[in-house]
Short mmCIF file of C-alpha atoms in Angstrom, two decimals:
data_model
loop_
_atom_site.label_atom_id
_atom_site.label_comp_id
_atom_site.label_asym_id
_atom_site.label_seq_id
_atom_site.Cartn_x
_atom_site.Cartn_y
_atom_site.Cartn_z
CA MET A 801 29.20 23.33 12.29
CA ALA A 802 26.24 24.33 14.48
CA ASP A 803 26.17 27.80 12.94
CA SER A 804 25.71 26.43 9.42
CA THR A 805 22.74 24.25 10.43
CA LYS A 806 21.14 27.07 12.37
CA ALA A 807 21.36 29.37 9.37
CA GLY A 808 19.24 26.95 7.30
CA LEU A 809 16.38 26.88 9.83
CA LYS A 810 13.53 29.31 9.56
CA LYS A 811 10.90 30.25 12.13
CA PRO A 812 7.67 28.27 11.95
CA ALA A 813 4.62 30.04 10.57
CA PHE A 814 1.54 29.56 12.73
CA THR A 815 -1.97 29.31 11.30
CA LYS A 816 -5.31 30.16 12.91
CA VAL A 817 -8.03 27.52 13.06
CA ASP A 818 -10.33 29.40 10.67
CA GLN A 819 -7.64 29.19 7.96
CA LEU A 820 -7.43 25.37 8.04
CA ARG A 821 -9.06 23.42 5.21
CA PRO A 822 -9.98 19.71 4.98
CA GLY A 823 -7.41 17.50 3.29
CA THR A 824 -4.44 19.72 4.09
CA SER A 825 -1.60 18.86 6.43
CA GLY A 826 1.63 20.19 7.89
CA HIS A 827 0.14 23.15 9.75
CA ASN A 828 1.48 24.70 12.94
CA VAL A 829 -1.29 25.91 15.24
CA ASN A 830 -1.45 27.25 18.79
CA VAL A 831 -4.63 25.85 20.31
CA LYS A 832 -6.17 25.17 23.70
CA ILE A 833 -7.39 21.68 24.53
CA VAL A 834 -11.12 21.64 25.28
CA SER A 835 -11.58 17.88 25.73
CA THR A 836 -10.09 14.52 24.78
CA LYS A 837 -11.79 11.15 24.39
CA MET A 838 -10.39 7.79 23.31
CA VAL A 839 -12.61 6.39 20.56
CA LEU A 840 -10.72 3.27 19.46
CA GLN A 841 -8.22 0.94 21.06
CA LYS A 842 -7.31 -2.29 19.38
CA GLY A 843 -4.26 -4.39 18.98
CA ARG A 844 -2.76 -7.82 18.87
CA ALA A 845 -1.18 -9.18 22.00
CA ASP A 846 0.14 -12.23 20.16
CA GLY A 847 3.10 -12.02 17.83
CA PRO A 848 6.64 -10.72 18.07
CA GLN A 849 5.59 -7.15 18.76
CA ALA A 850 2.58 -6.33 20.89
CA ARG A 851 1.36 -3.37 18.84
CA GLN A 852 -1.71 -1.42 19.77
CA LEU A 853 -3.56 1.25 17.87
CA ARG A 854 -5.16 3.99 19.92
CA ILE A 855 -7.26 6.74 18.33
CA SER A 856 -8.41 9.75 20.33
CA GLU A 857 -10.63 12.62 19.30
CA CYS A 858 -9.56 15.91 20.80
CA ILE A 859 -11.59 19.10 20.62
CA VAL A 860 -9.13 21.99 20.32
CA GLY A 861 -9.49 25.61 19.33
CA ASP A 862 -8.35 29.19 19.39
CA GLU A 863 -10.12 32.55 19.26
CA THR A 864 -11.17 31.97 15.62
CA GLY A 865 -12.78 28.53 15.89
CA VAL A 866 -12.86 24.96 17.20
CA ILE A 867 -11.87 21.73 15.42
CA VAL A 868 -11.78 18.00 16.13
CA PHE A 869 -8.18 16.77 16.05
CA THR A 870 -7.69 13.02 15.58
CA ALA A 871 -4.68 11.90 17.59
CA ARG A 872 -2.96 8.56 17.16
CA ASN A 873 -1.15 6.49 19.79
CA ASP A 874 1.14 8.65 21.94
CA GLN A 875 -0.28 11.93 20.64
CA GLY A 876 -3.60 11.17 22.33
CA THR A 877 -1.95 10.06 25.55
CA LEU A 878 0.08 13.26 25.66
CA LEU A 879 -2.95 15.48 25.03
CA GLN A 880 -5.00 13.62 27.66
CA SER A 881 -2.29 14.11 30.29
CA ILE A 882 -1.93 17.81 29.41
CA ASN A 883 -5.71 18.24 29.64
CA HIS A 884 -5.73 16.44 33.00
CA LEU A 885 -3.01 18.73 34.37
CA LYS A 886 -4.85 21.79 33.07
CA ASN A 887 -8.08 20.78 34.85
CA LYS A 888 -6.44 19.78 38.12
CA THR A 889 -6.57 22.31 40.93
CA PHE A 890 -3.68 22.58 43.35
CA ILE A 891 -4.33 23.61 46.95
#
């Protein structure tokens, strides 16, 4: 059973930053995180589910260019923690 599902998968195709165009989606890119900054945090504490919306702007890039990536909720938290670990020095 696992062999039949593996046969249907294909390797992801990665794109460089200079090939990205506005309004497109579904791209796989390998980028380095330059910086992250939370720009919006709002939510409702009342109600059955305490939902919060967090928007972060992340500057990421590769050897061909730099872009601003808008991350939502846990994406931004994950990128901020990766950026923190990258900048931390261990003695």
